[in-house]
PDB file of C-alpha atoms in Angstrom:
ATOM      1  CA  UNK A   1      32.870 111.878 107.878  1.00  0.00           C
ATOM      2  CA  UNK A   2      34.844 114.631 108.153  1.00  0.00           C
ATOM      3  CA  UNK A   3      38.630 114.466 108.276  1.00  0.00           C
ATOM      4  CA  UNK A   4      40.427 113.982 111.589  1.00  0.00           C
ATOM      5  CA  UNK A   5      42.978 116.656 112.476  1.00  0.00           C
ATOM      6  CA  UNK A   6      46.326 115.888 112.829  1.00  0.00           C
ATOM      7  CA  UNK A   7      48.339 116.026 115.920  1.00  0.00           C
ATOM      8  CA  UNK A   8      51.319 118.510 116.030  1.00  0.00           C
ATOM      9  CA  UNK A   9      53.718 115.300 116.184  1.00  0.00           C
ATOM     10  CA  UNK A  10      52.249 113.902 113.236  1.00  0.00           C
ATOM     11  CA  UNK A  11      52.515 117.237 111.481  1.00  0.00           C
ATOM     12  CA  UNK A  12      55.883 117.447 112.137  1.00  0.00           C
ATOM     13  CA  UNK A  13      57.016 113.975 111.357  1.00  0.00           C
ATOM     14  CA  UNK A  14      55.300 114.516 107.679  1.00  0.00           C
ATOM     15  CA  UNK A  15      56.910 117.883 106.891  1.00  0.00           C
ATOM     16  CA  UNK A  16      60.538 116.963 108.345  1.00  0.00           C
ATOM     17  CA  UNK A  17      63.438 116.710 105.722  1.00  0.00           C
ATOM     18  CA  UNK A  18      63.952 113.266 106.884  1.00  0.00           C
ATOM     19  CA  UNK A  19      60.607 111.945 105.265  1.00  0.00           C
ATOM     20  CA  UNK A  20      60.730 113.682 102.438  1.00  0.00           C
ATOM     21  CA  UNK A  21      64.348 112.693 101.437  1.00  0.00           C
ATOM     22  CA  UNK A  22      62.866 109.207 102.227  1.00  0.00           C
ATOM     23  CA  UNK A  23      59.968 109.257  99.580  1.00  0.00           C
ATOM     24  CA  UNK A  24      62.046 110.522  97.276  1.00  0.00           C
ATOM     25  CA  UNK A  25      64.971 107.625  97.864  1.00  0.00           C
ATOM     26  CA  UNK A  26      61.042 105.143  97.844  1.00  0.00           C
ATOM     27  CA  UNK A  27      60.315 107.083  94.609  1.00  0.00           C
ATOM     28  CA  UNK A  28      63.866 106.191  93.052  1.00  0.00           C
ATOM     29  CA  UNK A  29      63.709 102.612  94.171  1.00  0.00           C
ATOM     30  CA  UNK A  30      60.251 102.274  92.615  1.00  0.00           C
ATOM     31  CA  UNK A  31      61.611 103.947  89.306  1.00  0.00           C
ATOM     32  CA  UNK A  32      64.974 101.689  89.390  1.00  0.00           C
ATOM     33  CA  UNK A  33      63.002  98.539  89.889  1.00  0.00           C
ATOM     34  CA  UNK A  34      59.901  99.029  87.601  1.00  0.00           C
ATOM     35  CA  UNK A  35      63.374  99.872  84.630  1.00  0.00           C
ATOM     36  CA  UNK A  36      64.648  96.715  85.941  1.00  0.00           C
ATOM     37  CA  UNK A  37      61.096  94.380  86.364  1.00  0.00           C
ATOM     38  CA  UNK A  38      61.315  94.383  82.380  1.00  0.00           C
ATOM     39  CA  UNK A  39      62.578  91.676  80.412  1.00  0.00           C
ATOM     40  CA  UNK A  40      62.933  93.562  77.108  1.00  0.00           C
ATOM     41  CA  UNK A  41      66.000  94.823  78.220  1.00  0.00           C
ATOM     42  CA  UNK A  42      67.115  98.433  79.189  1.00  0.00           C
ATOM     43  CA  UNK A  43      65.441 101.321  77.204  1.00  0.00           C
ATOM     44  CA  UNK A  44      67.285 103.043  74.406  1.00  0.00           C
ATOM     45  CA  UNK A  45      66.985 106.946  74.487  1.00  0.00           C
ATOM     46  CA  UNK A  46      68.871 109.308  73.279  1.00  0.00           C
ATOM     47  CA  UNK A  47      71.374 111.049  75.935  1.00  0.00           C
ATOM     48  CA  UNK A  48      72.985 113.793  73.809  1.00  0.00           C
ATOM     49  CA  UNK A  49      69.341 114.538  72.824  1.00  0.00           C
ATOM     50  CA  UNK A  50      68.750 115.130  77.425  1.00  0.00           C
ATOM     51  CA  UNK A  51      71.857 116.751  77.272  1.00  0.00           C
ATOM     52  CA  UNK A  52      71.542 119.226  74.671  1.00  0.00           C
ATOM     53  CA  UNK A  53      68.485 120.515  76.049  1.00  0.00           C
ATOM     54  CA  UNK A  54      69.975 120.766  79.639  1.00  0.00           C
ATOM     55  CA  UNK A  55      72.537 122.903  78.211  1.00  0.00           C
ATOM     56  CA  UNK A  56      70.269 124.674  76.160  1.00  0.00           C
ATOM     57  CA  UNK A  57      68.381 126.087  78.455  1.00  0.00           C
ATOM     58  CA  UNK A  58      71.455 127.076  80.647  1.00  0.00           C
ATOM     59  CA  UNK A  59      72.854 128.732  77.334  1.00  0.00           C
ATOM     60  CA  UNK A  60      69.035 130.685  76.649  1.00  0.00           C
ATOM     61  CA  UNK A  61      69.361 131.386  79.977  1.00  0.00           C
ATOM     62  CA  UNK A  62      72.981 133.304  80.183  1.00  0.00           C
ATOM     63  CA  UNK A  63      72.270 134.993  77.015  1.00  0.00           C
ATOM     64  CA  UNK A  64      69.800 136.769  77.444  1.00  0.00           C
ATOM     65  CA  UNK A  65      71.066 137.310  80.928  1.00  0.00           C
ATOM     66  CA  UNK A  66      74.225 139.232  78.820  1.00  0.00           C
ATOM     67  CA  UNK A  67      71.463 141.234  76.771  1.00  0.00           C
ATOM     68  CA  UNK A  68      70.011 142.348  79.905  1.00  0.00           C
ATOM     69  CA  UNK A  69      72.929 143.656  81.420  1.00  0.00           C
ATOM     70  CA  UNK A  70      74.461 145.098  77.919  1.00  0.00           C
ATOM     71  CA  UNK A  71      71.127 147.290  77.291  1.00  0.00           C
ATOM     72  CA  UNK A  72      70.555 148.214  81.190  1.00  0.00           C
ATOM     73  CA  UNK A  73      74.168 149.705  81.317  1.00  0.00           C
ATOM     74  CA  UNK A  74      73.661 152.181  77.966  1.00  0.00           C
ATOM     75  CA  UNK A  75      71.325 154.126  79.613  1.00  0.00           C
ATOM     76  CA  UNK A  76      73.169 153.574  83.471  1.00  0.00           C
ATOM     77  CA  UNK A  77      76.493 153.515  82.464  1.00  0.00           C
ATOM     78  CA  UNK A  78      77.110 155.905  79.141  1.00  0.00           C
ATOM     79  CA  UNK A  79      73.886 158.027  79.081  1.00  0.00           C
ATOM     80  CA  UNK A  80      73.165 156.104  75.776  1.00  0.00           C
ATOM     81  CA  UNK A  81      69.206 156.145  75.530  1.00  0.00           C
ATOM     82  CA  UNK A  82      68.004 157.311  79.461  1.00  0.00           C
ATOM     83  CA  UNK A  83      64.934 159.256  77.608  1.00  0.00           C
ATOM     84  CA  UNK A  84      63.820 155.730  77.422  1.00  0.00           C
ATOM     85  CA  UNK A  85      64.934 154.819  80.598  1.00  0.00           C
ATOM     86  CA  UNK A  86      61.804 153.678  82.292  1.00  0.00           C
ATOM     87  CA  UNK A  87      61.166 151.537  79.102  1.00  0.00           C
ATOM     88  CA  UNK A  88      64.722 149.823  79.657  1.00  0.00           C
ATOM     89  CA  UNK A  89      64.747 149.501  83.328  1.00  0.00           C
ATOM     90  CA  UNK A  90      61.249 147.807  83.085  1.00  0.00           C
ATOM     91  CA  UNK A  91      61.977 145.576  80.456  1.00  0.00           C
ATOM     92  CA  UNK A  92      65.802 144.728  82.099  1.00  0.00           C
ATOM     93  CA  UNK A  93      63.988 143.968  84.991  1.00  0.00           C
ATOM     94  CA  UNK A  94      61.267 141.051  83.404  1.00  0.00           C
ATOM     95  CA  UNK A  95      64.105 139.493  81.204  1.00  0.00           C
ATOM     96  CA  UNK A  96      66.023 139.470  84.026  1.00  0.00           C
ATOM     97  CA  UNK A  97      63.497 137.270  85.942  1.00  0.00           C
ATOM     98  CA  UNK A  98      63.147 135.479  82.604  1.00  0.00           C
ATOM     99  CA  UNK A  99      66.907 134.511  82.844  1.00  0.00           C
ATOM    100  CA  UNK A 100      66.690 132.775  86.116  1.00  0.00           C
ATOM    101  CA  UNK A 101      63.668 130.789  85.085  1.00  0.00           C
ATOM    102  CA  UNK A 102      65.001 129.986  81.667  1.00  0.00           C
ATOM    103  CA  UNK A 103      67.496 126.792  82.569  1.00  0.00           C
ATOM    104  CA  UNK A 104      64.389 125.453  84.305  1.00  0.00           C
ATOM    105  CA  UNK A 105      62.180 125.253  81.739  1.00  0.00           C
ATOM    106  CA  UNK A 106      64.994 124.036  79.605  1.00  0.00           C
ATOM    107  CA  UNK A 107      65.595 120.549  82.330  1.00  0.00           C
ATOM    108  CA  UNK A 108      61.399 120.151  82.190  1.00  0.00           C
ATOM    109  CA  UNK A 109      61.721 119.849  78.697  1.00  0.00           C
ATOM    110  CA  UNK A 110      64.417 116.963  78.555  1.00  0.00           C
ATOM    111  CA  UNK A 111      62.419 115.067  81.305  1.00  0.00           C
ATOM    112  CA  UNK A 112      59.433 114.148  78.433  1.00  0.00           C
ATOM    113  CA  UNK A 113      60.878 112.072  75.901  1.00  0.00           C
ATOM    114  CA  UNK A 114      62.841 110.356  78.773  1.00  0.00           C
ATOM    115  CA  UNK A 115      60.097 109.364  80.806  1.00  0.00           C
ATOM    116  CA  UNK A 116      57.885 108.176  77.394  1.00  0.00           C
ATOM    117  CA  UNK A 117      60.882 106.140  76.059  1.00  0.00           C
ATOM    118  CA  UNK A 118      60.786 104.647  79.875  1.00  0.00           C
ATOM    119  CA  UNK A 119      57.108 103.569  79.690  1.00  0.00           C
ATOM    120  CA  UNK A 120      56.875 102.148  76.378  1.00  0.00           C
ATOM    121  CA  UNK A 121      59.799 100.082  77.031  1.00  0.00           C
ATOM    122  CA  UNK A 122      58.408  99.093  79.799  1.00  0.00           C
ATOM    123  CA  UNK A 123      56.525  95.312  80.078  1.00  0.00           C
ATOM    124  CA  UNK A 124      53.388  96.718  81.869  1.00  0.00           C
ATOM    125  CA  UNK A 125      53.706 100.186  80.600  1.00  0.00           C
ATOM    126  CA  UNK A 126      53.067 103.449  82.465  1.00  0.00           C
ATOM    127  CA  UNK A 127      49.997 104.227  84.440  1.00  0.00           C
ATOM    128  CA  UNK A 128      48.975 107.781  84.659  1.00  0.00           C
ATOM    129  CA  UNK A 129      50.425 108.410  88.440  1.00  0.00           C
ATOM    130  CA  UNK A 130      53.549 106.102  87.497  1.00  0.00           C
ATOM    131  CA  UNK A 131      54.114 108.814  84.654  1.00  0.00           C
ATOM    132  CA  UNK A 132      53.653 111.738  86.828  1.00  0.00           C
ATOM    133  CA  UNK A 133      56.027 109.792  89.742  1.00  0.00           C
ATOM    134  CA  UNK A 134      58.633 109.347  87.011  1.00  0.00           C
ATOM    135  CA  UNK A 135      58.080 112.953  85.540  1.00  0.00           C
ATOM    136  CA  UNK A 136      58.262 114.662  88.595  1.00  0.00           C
ATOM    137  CA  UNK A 137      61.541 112.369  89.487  1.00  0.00           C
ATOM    138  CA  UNK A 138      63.206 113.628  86.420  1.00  0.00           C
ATOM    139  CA  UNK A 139      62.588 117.066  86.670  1.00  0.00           C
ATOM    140  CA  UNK A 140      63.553 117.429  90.023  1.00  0.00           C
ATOM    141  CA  UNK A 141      66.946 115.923  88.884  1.00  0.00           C
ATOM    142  CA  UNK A 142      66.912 117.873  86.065  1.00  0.00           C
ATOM    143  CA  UNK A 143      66.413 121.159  88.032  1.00  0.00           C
ATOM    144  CA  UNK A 144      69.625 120.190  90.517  1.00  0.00           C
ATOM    145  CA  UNK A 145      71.493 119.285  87.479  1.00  0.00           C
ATOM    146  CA  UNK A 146      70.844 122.388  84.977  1.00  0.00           C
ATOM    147  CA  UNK A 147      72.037 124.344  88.125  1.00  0.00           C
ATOM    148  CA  UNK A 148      74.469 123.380  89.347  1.00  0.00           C
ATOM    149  CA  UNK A 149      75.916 121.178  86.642  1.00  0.00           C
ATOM    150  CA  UNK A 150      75.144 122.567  83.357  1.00  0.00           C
ATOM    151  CA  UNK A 151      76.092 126.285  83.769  1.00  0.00           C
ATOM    152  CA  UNK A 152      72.498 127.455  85.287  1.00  0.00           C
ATOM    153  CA  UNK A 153      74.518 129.219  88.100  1.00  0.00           C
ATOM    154  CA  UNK A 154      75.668 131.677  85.676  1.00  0.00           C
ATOM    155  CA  UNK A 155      72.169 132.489  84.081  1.00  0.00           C
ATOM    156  CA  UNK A 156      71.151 133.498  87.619  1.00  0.00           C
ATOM    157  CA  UNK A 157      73.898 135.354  88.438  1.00  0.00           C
ATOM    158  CA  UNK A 158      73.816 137.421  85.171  1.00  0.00           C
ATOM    159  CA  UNK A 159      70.109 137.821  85.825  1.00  0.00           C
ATOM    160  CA  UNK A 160      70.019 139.237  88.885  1.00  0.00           C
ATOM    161  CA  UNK A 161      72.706 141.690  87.874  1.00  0.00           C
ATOM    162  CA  UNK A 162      70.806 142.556  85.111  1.00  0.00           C
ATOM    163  CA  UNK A 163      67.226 142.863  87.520  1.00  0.00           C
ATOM    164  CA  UNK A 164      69.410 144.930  89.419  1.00  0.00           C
ATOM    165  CA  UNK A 165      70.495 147.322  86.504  1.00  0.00           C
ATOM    166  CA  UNK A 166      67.050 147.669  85.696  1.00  0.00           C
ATOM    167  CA  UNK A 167      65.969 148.686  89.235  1.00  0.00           C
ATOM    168  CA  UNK A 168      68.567 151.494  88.721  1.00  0.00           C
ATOM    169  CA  UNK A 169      67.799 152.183  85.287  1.00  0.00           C
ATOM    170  CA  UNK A 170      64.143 153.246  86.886  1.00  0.00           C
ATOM    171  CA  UNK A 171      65.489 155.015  89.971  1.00  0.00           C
ATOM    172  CA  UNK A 172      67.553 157.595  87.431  1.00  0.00           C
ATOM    173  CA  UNK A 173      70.877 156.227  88.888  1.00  0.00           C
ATOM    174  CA  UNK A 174      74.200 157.574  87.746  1.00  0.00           C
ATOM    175  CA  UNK A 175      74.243 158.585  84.342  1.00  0.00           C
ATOM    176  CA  UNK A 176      70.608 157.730  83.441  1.00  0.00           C
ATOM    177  CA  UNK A 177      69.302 160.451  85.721  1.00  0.00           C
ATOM    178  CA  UNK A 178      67.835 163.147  82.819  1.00  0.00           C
ATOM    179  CA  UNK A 179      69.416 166.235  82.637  1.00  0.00           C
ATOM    180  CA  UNK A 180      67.665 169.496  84.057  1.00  0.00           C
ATOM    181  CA  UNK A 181      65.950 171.480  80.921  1.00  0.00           C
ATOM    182  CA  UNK A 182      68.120 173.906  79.967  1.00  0.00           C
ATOM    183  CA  UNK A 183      67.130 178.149  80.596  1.00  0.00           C
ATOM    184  CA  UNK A 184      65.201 179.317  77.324  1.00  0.00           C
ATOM    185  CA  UNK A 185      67.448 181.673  75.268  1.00  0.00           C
ATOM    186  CA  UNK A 186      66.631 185.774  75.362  1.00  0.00           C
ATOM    187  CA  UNK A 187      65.138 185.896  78.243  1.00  0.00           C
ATOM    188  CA  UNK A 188      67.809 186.660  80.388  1.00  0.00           C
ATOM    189  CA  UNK A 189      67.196 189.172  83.386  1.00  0.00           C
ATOM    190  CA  UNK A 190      69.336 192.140  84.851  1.00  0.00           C
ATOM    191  CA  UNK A 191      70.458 191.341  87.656  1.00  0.00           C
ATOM    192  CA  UNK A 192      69.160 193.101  90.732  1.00  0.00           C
ATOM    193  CA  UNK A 193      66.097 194.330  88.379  1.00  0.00           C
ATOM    194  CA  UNK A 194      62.782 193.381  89.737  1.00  0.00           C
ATOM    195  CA  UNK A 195      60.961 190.437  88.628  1.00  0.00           C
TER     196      UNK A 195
END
């Protein structure tokens, strides 16, 4: 039997804010209580280890967000390099996507060992969706936290400045607009002579 369609009402109710903030609070519970259902105690993992790699990733993240915008202004900013200017304004435009992304990956990377410690301290262990309910808790934490916590904010700033750059870099802005070839020498023409 084929599916029944929903109504607009029950559409609604299962996109809204409201439910969603609601299954994630259910999804917390579930995680607080399954930690807590165990006798062995609470699990020992190592926070400066989460920490670190938080941070790390914001660090990645603003550095090479500073490379961006060092190499995109040579060519913009000095006339330093703009016959490679499409090269540089390409290339300051990738890494400066790369910036943004780079905290993320760096808070989906502290969510693993966290969420295996969890399960085999656990009494029952960790079925496959409990690990993927867990995971997915973590790095949605993670991702709030390595923003607006752990100095994200500034990877994404510096890497849409240096996008930015780029996109100028390519449109021959300012000083990385090439110079007109200059006349050949010994050719030069009388003036009022014909052609």
């Amino acid at each position: 039997n084929p599916p029944k369609p929903q109504s607009p009402e029950v559409r609604r109710r299962v996109r809204s804010p409201e439910m969603f903030a609601a299954r994630i609070a259910l999804l917390a519970a579930s995680t607080v209580f399954f930690v807590n259902a165990c006798t062995n105690g609470t699990p020992q993992w190592d926070e400066g280890a989460f920490t670190r790699s938080l941070i790390g990733g914001s660090v990645g993240g603003i550095v090479v967000g500073i490379l961006v915008v060092v190499i995109a202004s040579l060519p913009l900013c000095c006339g330093i390099l703009k016959q490679f200017g499409k090269w540089i304004g390409a290339a300051s435009i990738i890494l400066g996507i790369l910036a943004i992304v780079i905290p993320a990956f760096g808070s989906m990377g502290a969510c693993g060992p966290w969420v295996d410690e969890l399960c085999s301290a656990s009494c029952t262990g960790c079925t496959s969706s409990q690990r993927s309910d867990i995971g997915a808790l973590c790095n949605a934490v993670g991702f709030i936290i390595v923003y607006l916590g752990a100095w994200g904010w500034a990877a994404i700033v510096l890497g849409i400045v240096g996008a930015s750059l780029g996109c100028c870099v390519c449109c021959g802005c300012c000083k990385a607009k090439m110079d007109p070839p200059p006349a050949p020498v010994g050719q030069a023409q009388q003036v009022g002579a014909p052609a």
